[in-house]
PDB file of C-alpha atoms and ligand atoms in Angstrom:
ATOM      1  CA  MET A 268     -10.348  -2.647  20.483  1.00 63.00           C
ATOM      2  CA  THR A 269      -8.663  -6.045  20.080  1.00 79.00           C
ATOM      3  CA  SER A 270      -5.887  -6.606  17.573  1.00 89.00           C
ATOM      4  CA  ALA A 271      -5.232  -8.696  14.502  1.00 95.00           C
ATOM      5  CA  ALA A 272      -2.466 -10.408  16.481  1.00 94.00           C
ATOM      6  CA  ASP A 273      -5.083 -12.771  17.928  1.00 93.00           C
ATOM      7  CA  TYR A 274      -5.902 -14.061  14.423  1.00 95.00           C
ATOM      8  CA  LEU A 275      -2.415 -14.605  13.021  1.00 95.00           C
ATOM      9  CA  PRO A 276      -1.207 -18.150  12.394  1.00 92.00           C
ATOM     10  CA  SER A 277       2.250 -18.938  13.759  1.00 89.00           C
ATOM     11  CA  THR A 278       5.090 -19.121  11.191  1.00 83.00           C
ATOM     12  CA  PRO A 279       2.681 -18.646   8.263  1.00 90.00           C
ATOM     13  CA  THR A 280       3.064 -18.633   4.508  1.00 96.00           C
ATOM     14  CA  LEU A 281       1.342 -15.946   2.434  1.00 97.00           C
ATOM     15  CA  ASP A 282      -1.445 -18.402   1.581  1.00 96.00           C
ATOM     16  CA  GLU A 283      -1.994 -19.163   5.261  1.00 96.00           C
ATOM     17  CA  LEU A 284      -2.063 -15.453   6.064  1.00 97.00           C
ATOM     18  CA  ARG A 285      -4.518 -14.854   3.223  1.00 96.00           C
ATOM     19  CA  ALA A 286      -6.802 -17.567   4.584  1.00 96.00           C
ATOM     20  CA  ALA A 287      -6.523 -16.384   8.189  1.00 97.00           C
ATOM     21  CA  VAL A 288      -7.225 -12.724   7.450  1.00 97.00           C
ATOM     22  CA  GLU A 289     -10.681 -13.714   6.201  1.00 96.00           C
ATOM     23  CA  GLY A 290     -11.632 -14.434   9.804  1.00 96.00           C
ATOM     24  CA  CYS A 291     -10.012 -11.383  11.377  1.00 97.00           C
ATOM     25  CA  ARG A 292     -12.165  -9.496  13.876  1.00 96.00           C
ATOM     26  CA  GLY A 293      -9.285  -7.427  15.215  1.00 96.00           C
ATOM     27  CA  CYS A 294     -11.179  -4.152  14.755  1.00 96.00           C
ATOM     28  CA  PRO A 295     -14.728  -3.193  13.757  1.00 95.00           C
ATOM     29  CA  LEU A 296     -13.926  -2.622  10.063  1.00 95.00           C
ATOM     30  CA  TYR A 297     -14.614  -6.228   9.036  1.00 94.00           C
ATOM     31  CA  ALA A 298     -18.301  -5.632   9.731  1.00 92.00           C
ATOM     32  CA  CYS A 299     -18.779  -2.819   7.222  1.00 88.00           C
ATOM     33  CA  ALA A 300     -16.435  -3.979   4.424  1.00 93.00           C
ATOM     34  CA  THR A 301     -17.559  -6.114   1.485  1.00 92.00           C
ATOM     35  CA  ARG A 302     -14.361  -8.177   1.290  1.00 95.00           C
ATOM     36  CA  VAL A 303     -11.000  -8.324   2.948  1.00 97.00           C
ATOM     37  CA  VAL A 304      -8.205  -6.973   0.731  1.00 98.00           C
ATOM     38  CA  PHE A 305      -4.943  -8.738   1.441  1.00 98.00           C
ATOM     39  CA  GLY A 306      -1.644  -8.143  -0.333  1.00 98.00           C
ATOM     40  CA  GLU A 307      -0.769  -9.635  -3.714  1.00 97.00           C
ATOM     41  CA  GLY A 308       2.470 -10.572  -5.348  1.00 98.00           C
ATOM     42  CA  PRO A 309       5.317 -13.069  -5.239  1.00 98.00           C
ATOM     43  CA  ALA A 310       6.445 -14.275  -1.811  1.00 97.00           C
ATOM     44  CA  ASP A 311      10.031 -13.604  -2.888  1.00 97.00           C
ATOM     45  CA  ALA A 312       9.373 -10.107  -4.270  1.00 98.00           C
ATOM     46  CA  VAL A 313      12.350  -7.799  -3.846  1.00 98.00           C
ATOM     47  CA  ALA A 314      10.094  -4.743  -3.560  1.00 98.00           C
ATOM     48  CA  MET A 315       6.919  -4.173  -1.557  1.00 98.00           C
ATOM     49  CA  PHE A 316       4.557  -1.228  -2.134  1.00 98.00           C
ATOM     50  CA  VAL A 317       2.199  -0.248   0.684  1.00 98.00           C
ATOM     51  CA  GLY A 318      -0.852   1.983   0.388  1.00 97.00           C
ATOM     52  CA  ASP A 319      -3.167   3.113   3.161  1.00 95.00           C
ATOM     53  CA  ALA A 320      -6.535   1.365   2.838  1.00 95.00           C
ATOM     54  CA  PRO A 321      -8.677  -0.362   0.210  1.00 95.00           C
ATOM     55  CA  THR A 322     -10.686   1.811  -2.172  1.00 91.00           C
ATOM     56  CA  ALA A 323     -14.341   1.079  -2.938  1.00 89.00           C
ATOM     57  CA  GLU A 324     -13.301  -0.836  -6.057  1.00 91.00           C
ATOM     58  CA  GLU A 325     -10.760  -2.886  -4.118  1.00 94.00           C
ATOM     59  CA  ASP A 326     -13.393  -3.523  -1.439  1.00 93.00           C
ATOM     60  CA  ARG A 327     -15.741  -4.966  -4.072  1.00 92.00           C
ATOM     61  CA  ALA A 328     -13.092  -7.121  -5.735  1.00 95.00           C
ATOM     62  CA  GLY A 329     -11.013  -8.093  -2.691  1.00 96.00           C
ATOM     63  CA  ARG A 330      -7.764  -7.177  -4.441  1.00 97.00           C
ATOM     64  CA  PRO A 331      -5.345  -4.275  -3.825  1.00 97.00           C
ATOM     65  CA  PHE A 332      -4.502  -1.455  -6.251  1.00 96.00           C
ATOM     66  CA  LEU A 333      -7.288  -1.885  -8.770  1.00 93.00           C
ATOM     67  CA  GLY A 334      -9.114   0.719 -10.818  1.00 93.00           C
ATOM     68  CA  PRO A 335      -7.622   4.051 -11.887  1.00 95.00           C
ATOM     69  CA  PRO A 336      -5.035   4.280  -9.036  1.00 95.00           C
ATOM     70  CA  GLY A 337      -3.880   0.726  -9.724  1.00 96.00           C
ATOM     71  CA  ARG A 338      -3.607   1.327 -13.461  1.00 97.00           C
ATOM     72  CA  LEU A 339      -1.690   4.537 -12.863  1.00 97.00           C
ATOM     73  CA  LEU A 340       0.717   2.764 -10.514  1.00 98.00           C
ATOM     74  CA  GLU A 341       1.243   0.037 -13.113  1.00 97.00           C
ATOM     75  CA  ARG A 342       1.918   2.626 -15.834  1.00 98.00           C
ATOM     76  CA  ALA A 343       4.353   4.589 -13.648  1.00 98.00           C
ATOM     77  CA  LEU A 344       6.181   1.411 -12.637  1.00 98.00           C
ATOM     78  CA  ALA A 345       6.446   0.367 -16.288  1.00 98.00           C
ATOM     79  CA  GLU A 346       7.940   3.769 -17.163  1.00 98.00           C
ATOM     80  CA  VAL A 347      10.837   3.140 -14.791  1.00 98.00           C
ATOM     81  CA  GLY A 348      11.243  -0.493 -15.822  1.00 97.00           C
ATOM     82  CA  ILE A 349       9.508  -2.205 -12.895  1.00 98.00           C
ATOM     83  CA  ASP A 350       7.053  -4.996 -13.719  1.00 97.00           C
ATOM     84  CA  ARG A 351       4.067  -4.757 -11.383  1.00 96.00           C
ATOM     85  CA  THR A 352       3.663  -8.532 -11.376  1.00 96.00           C
ATOM     86  CA  GLU A 353       7.130  -8.858  -9.841  1.00 97.00           C
ATOM     87  CA  VAL A 354       6.430  -6.631  -6.829  1.00 98.00           C
ATOM     88  CA  TYR A 355       4.237  -7.201  -3.787  1.00 98.00           C
ATOM     89  CA  VAL A 356       1.439  -4.673  -3.258  1.00 98.00           C
ATOM     90  CA  THR A 357      -0.636  -4.280  -0.124  1.00 98.00           C
ATOM     91  CA  ASN A 358      -2.320  -1.792   2.190  1.00 97.00           C
ATOM     92  CA  VAL A 359      -1.715  -0.886   5.825  1.00 97.00           C
ATOM     93  CA  VAL A 360      -5.353  -1.713   6.639  1.00 97.00           C
ATOM     94  CA  LYS A 361      -6.999  -4.773   5.100  1.00 97.00           C
ATOM     95  CA  HIS A 362     -10.688  -3.843   5.319  1.00 96.00           C
ATOM     96  CA  ALA A 363     -12.169  -0.676   3.791  1.00 94.00           C
ATOM     97  CA  ARG A 364     -13.895   1.776   6.094  1.00 91.00           C
ATOM     98  CA  GLY A 365     -17.301   2.823   4.816  1.00 81.00           C
ATOM     99  CA  GLU A 366     -20.785   1.545   4.340  1.00 75.00           C
ATOM    100  CA  PRO A 367     -23.224   0.746   1.530  1.00 71.00           C
ATOM    101  CA  ARG A 368     -25.445   3.629   0.373  1.00 73.00           C
ATOM    102  CA  GLY A 369     -27.760   2.218  -2.255  1.00 70.00           C
ATOM    103  CA  ARG A 370     -25.606   1.010  -5.146  1.00 70.00           C
ATOM    104  CA  ARG A 371     -22.591   3.013  -3.981  1.00 75.00           C
ATOM    105  CA  ARG A 372     -20.485   3.032  -0.821  1.00 75.00           C
ATOM    106  CA  THR A 373     -19.410   5.816   1.459  1.00 79.00           C
ATOM    107  CA  GLN A 374     -15.676   5.643   1.905  1.00 79.00           C
ATOM    108  CA  CYS A 375     -13.532   7.199   4.616  1.00 83.00           C
ATOM    109  CA  ALA A 376     -10.041   6.837   5.988  1.00 85.00           C
ATOM    110  CA  PRO A 377      -9.341   4.395   8.801  1.00 89.00           C
ATOM    111  CA  ASP A 378      -8.468   6.012  12.114  1.00 91.00           C
ATOM    112  CA  ASP A 379      -5.317   5.429  14.141  1.00 92.00           C
ATOM    113  CA  ALA A 380      -6.902   2.638  16.190  1.00 95.00           C
ATOM    114  CA  HIS A 381      -7.783   0.676  13.026  1.00 95.00           C
ATOM    115  CA  VAL A 382      -4.253   1.146  11.679  1.00 95.00           C
ATOM    116  CA  ALA A 383      -2.727  -0.040  14.954  1.00 95.00           C
ATOM    117  CA  ALA A 384      -5.080  -3.035  15.208  1.00 96.00           C
ATOM    118  CA  CYS A 385      -4.294  -4.127  11.641  1.00 97.00           C
ATOM    119  CA  ARG A 386      -0.527  -3.667  11.853  1.00 96.00           C
ATOM    120  CA  PRO A 387       0.233  -7.335  12.669  1.00 96.00           C
ATOM    121  CA  TRP A 388      -0.919  -8.323   9.146  1.00 98.00           C
ATOM    122  CA  LEU A 389       1.534  -5.925   7.505  1.00 97.00           C
ATOM    123  CA  ASP A 390       4.294  -7.058   9.852  1.00 97.00           C
ATOM    124  CA  ALA A 391       3.505 -10.670   8.928  1.00 97.00           C
ATOM    125  CA  GLU A 392       3.635  -9.851   5.193  1.00 98.00           C
ATOM    126  CA  LEU A 393       6.989  -8.140   5.730  1.00 98.00           C
ATOM    127  CA  ALA A 394       8.269 -11.142   7.696  1.00 97.00           C
ATOM    128  CA  VAL A 395       7.351 -13.556   4.888  1.00 97.00           C
ATOM    129  CA  VAL A 396       8.336 -11.473   1.857  1.00 98.00           C
ATOM    130  CA  ARG A 397      11.345  -9.757   3.471  1.00 98.00           C
ATOM    131  CA  PRO A 398      11.585  -7.133   0.698  1.00 98.00           C
ATOM    132  CA  ALA A 399      14.886  -5.367   0.163  1.00 98.00           C
ATOM    133  CA  VAL A 400      12.991  -2.235  -0.869  1.00 98.00           C
ATOM    134  CA  LEU A 401       9.822  -1.008   0.856  1.00 98.00           C
ATOM    135  CA  VAL A 402       7.868   1.852  -0.736  1.00 98.00           C
ATOM    136  CA  CYS A 403       5.107   3.694   1.125  1.00 97.00           C
ATOM    137  CA  LEU A 404       2.476   5.178  -1.176  1.00 97.00           C
ATOM    138  CA  GLY A 405       0.920   8.291   0.364  1.00 95.00           C
ATOM    139  CA  ALA A 406       1.321  10.221   3.596  1.00 92.00           C
ATOM    140  CA  ALA A 407      -1.098   8.025   5.554  1.00 92.00           C
ATOM    141  CA  ALA A 408       0.778   4.847   4.667  1.00 95.00           C
ATOM    142  CA  ALA A 409       4.123   6.523   5.321  1.00 95.00           C
ATOM    143  CA  ARG A 410       3.064   7.745   8.758  1.00 94.00           C
ATOM    144  CA  ALA A 411       1.647   4.316   9.612  1.00 93.00           C
ATOM    145  CA  VAL A 412       4.865   2.595   8.539  1.00 93.00           C
ATOM    146  CA  LEU A 413       7.519   5.192   9.392  1.00 92.00           C
ATOM    147  CA  GLY A 414       5.898   6.974  12.327  1.00 91.00           C
ATOM    148  CA  GLU A 415       3.865  10.106  12.924  1.00 89.00           C
ATOM    149  CA  GLY A 416       6.926  12.329  12.457  1.00 88.00           C
ATOM    150  CA  PHE A 417       7.051  11.570   8.722  1.00 90.00           C
ATOM    151  CA  ARG A 418       6.453  14.616   6.506  1.00 88.00           C
ATOM    152  CA  VAL A 419       5.718  13.787   2.896  1.00 83.00           C
ATOM    153  CA  ARG A 420       6.694  17.230   1.558  1.00 82.00           C
ATOM    154  CA  ARG A 421      10.178  17.085   3.079  1.00 88.00           C
ATOM    155  CA  GLN A 422      10.906  13.374   3.121  1.00 93.00           C
ATOM    156  CA  ARG A 423       9.330  11.908   0.013  1.00 95.00           C
ATOM    157  CA  GLY A 424      11.624  10.432  -2.593  1.00 96.00           C
ATOM    158  CA  VAL A 425      14.577   9.862  -0.261  1.00 96.00           C
ATOM    159  CA  PHE A 426      15.646   6.607   1.331  1.00 96.00           C
ATOM    160  CA  LEU A 427      15.065   6.671   5.073  1.00 94.00           C
ATOM    161  CA  PRO A 428      16.467   4.441   7.818  1.00 92.00           C
ATOM    162  CA  SER A 429      13.948   1.901   9.073  1.00 94.00           C
ATOM    163  CA  PRO A 430      14.139  -1.477  10.775  1.00 95.00           C
ATOM    164  CA  LEU A 431      11.426  -2.750   8.399  1.00 96.00           C
ATOM    165  CA  ALA A 432      13.584  -3.161   5.286  1.00 97.00           C
ATOM    166  CA  PRO A 433      17.106  -2.286   4.112  1.00 97.00           C
ATOM    167  CA  HIS A 434      15.821   0.441   1.759  1.00 97.00           C
ATOM    168  CA  VAL A 435      12.666   2.391   2.608  1.00 97.00           C
ATOM    169  CA  LEU A 436      11.228   5.288   0.627  1.00 97.00           C
ATOM    170  CA  ALA A 437       7.895   7.112   0.607  1.00 97.00           C
ATOM    171  CA  THR A 438       6.176   8.904  -2.224  1.00 97.00           C
ATOM    172  CA  VAL A 439       2.635  10.020  -2.972  1.00 96.00           C
ATOM    173  CA  HIS A 440      -0.247   7.629  -3.521  1.00 96.00           C
ATOM    174  CA  PRO A 441      -1.159   7.265  -7.211  1.00 96.00           C
ATOM    175  CA  SER A 442      -4.600   8.669  -6.358  1.00 95.00           C
ATOM    176  CA  ALA A 443      -2.861  12.003  -5.647  1.00 95.00           C
ATOM    177  CA  VAL A 444      -2.213  12.255  -9.393  1.00 96.00           C
ATOM    178  CA  LEU A 445      -5.872  11.579 -10.138  1.00 95.00           C
ATOM    179  CA  ARG A 446      -7.008  14.143  -7.563  1.00 94.00           C
ATOM    180  CA  ALA A 447      -4.838  16.955  -8.987  1.00 95.00           C
ATOM    181  CA  ARG A 448      -6.979  19.623 -10.614  1.00 94.00           C
ATOM    182  CA  GLY A 449      -6.303  20.215 -14.264  1.00 95.00           C
ATOM    183  CA  GLU A 450      -4.126  18.538 -16.844  1.00 95.00           C
ATOM    184  CA  GLU A 451      -0.994  20.530 -16.051  1.00 96.00           C
ATOM    185  CA  ALA A 452      -1.251  19.857 -12.296  1.00 97.00           C
ATOM    186  CA  ARG A 453      -1.767  16.152 -12.978  1.00 97.00           C
ATOM    187  CA  ARG A 454       1.279  16.139 -15.257  1.00 97.00           C
ATOM    188  CA  VAL A 455       3.433  17.759 -12.549  1.00 97.00           C
ATOM    189  CA  VAL A 456       2.293  15.378  -9.786  1.00 97.00           C
ATOM    190  CA  TYR A 457       2.706  12.364 -12.078  1.00 98.00           C
ATOM    191  CA  THR A 458       6.201  13.434 -13.178  1.00 98.00           C
ATOM    192  CA  ARG A 459       7.371  13.757  -9.566  1.00 97.00           C
ATOM    193  CA  PHE A 460       5.798  10.395  -8.753  1.00 97.00           C
ATOM    194  CA  VAL A 461       7.696   8.769 -11.634  1.00 98.00           C
ATOM    195  CA  ASP A 462      10.904  10.522 -10.502  1.00 98.00           C
ATOM    196  CA  ASP A 463      10.502   8.958  -7.051  1.00 98.00           C
ATOM    197  CA  LEU A 464       9.864   5.545  -8.589  1.00 98.00           C
ATOM    198  CA  ALA A 465      12.941   5.967 -10.778  1.00 98.00           C
ATOM    199  CA  ARG A 466      14.982   6.144  -7.540  1.00 98.00           C
ATOM    200  CA  VAL A 467      13.310   2.930  -6.438  1.00 98.00           C
ATOM    201  CA  ALA A 468      14.166   1.287  -9.768  1.00 98.00           C
ATOM    202  CA  GLU A 469      17.770   2.451  -9.484  1.00 97.00           C
ATOM    203  CA  ARG A 470      18.013   1.006  -5.961  1.00 98.00           C
ATOM    204  CA  LEU A 471      16.486  -2.263  -7.142  1.00 97.00           C
ATOM    205  CA  ARG A 472      19.105  -2.516  -9.878  1.00 96.00           C
ATOM    206  CA  ALA A 473      21.796  -1.998  -7.236  1.00 96.00           C
ATOM    207  CA  VAL A 474      20.221  -4.675  -5.017  1.00 95.00           C
ATOM    208  CA  HIS A 475      20.094  -7.121  -7.938  1.00 92.00           C
ATOM    209  CA  ALA A 476      23.718  -6.301  -8.772  1.00 91.00           C
ATOM    210  CA  GLY A 477      24.695  -6.920  -5.152  1.00 85.00           C
ATOM    211  CA  VAL A 478      26.016  -3.379  -4.679  1.00 74.00           C
TER     212      VAL A 478
HETATM  213 FE1  SF4 B 541      -8.686  -7.300  11.100  1.00 75.61          FE
HETATM  214 FE2  SF4 B 541      -7.418  -5.335   9.859  1.00 75.61          FE
HETATM  215 FE3  SF4 B 541      -9.811  -6.058   9.060  1.00 75.61          FE
HETATM  216 FE4  SF4 B 541      -9.528  -4.744  11.323  1.00 75.61          FE
HETATM  217  S1  SF4 B 541      -9.070  -3.960   9.263  1.00 75.61           S
HETATM  218  S2  SF4 B 541     -10.800  -6.584  11.005  1.00 75.61           S
HETATM  219  S3  SF4 B 541      -7.587  -5.609  12.089  1.00 75.61           S
HETATM  220  S4  SF4 B 541      -7.981  -7.314   8.968  1.00 75.61           S
END
């Protein structure tokens, strides 16, 4: 497999990256996706949120964190005082893995080779945005960003050392809340998710205050 590195412009802006990713053939996923899903948000965002891969809805629209998971993320961020429009949101892999089946799409997780091939795009987004706080959403994103040794049960919700940003934390993906069975289970997963985001909000306040 080749790599996205061959398709990256040198010293790019976000707009240049967004244009270049349209032509990426760094792994086979471009051939089965409907649209590329690049990150969204201000180039000077202080916080970046990274999920694993585009959902079927994101694949159709070409935008990250749409549909029920996106709305839930927005609601949880609002609860802790973070405005979604002020943060940068993206995925580790920019094309969805799956294929059309009639009017629907099969959807499956990217494998390690896809994640590795696509990594240059995330590194380029990090290099442009240079967020003070980087938040991995879900175990797959956390392992892709923080390494295979990451364990979401033990390490979620705590700031971990990483060369990628001054403050790095992982929590669950908002879709974990939606997948929980039953109202009470969803409430518990959502509450812990909001607790983790509250730590992010607290750290952002400290960053803004220059602490
Ligand atoms: Fe390129 Fe990433 Fe899409 Fe693969 S998934 S074609 S590496 S943008």
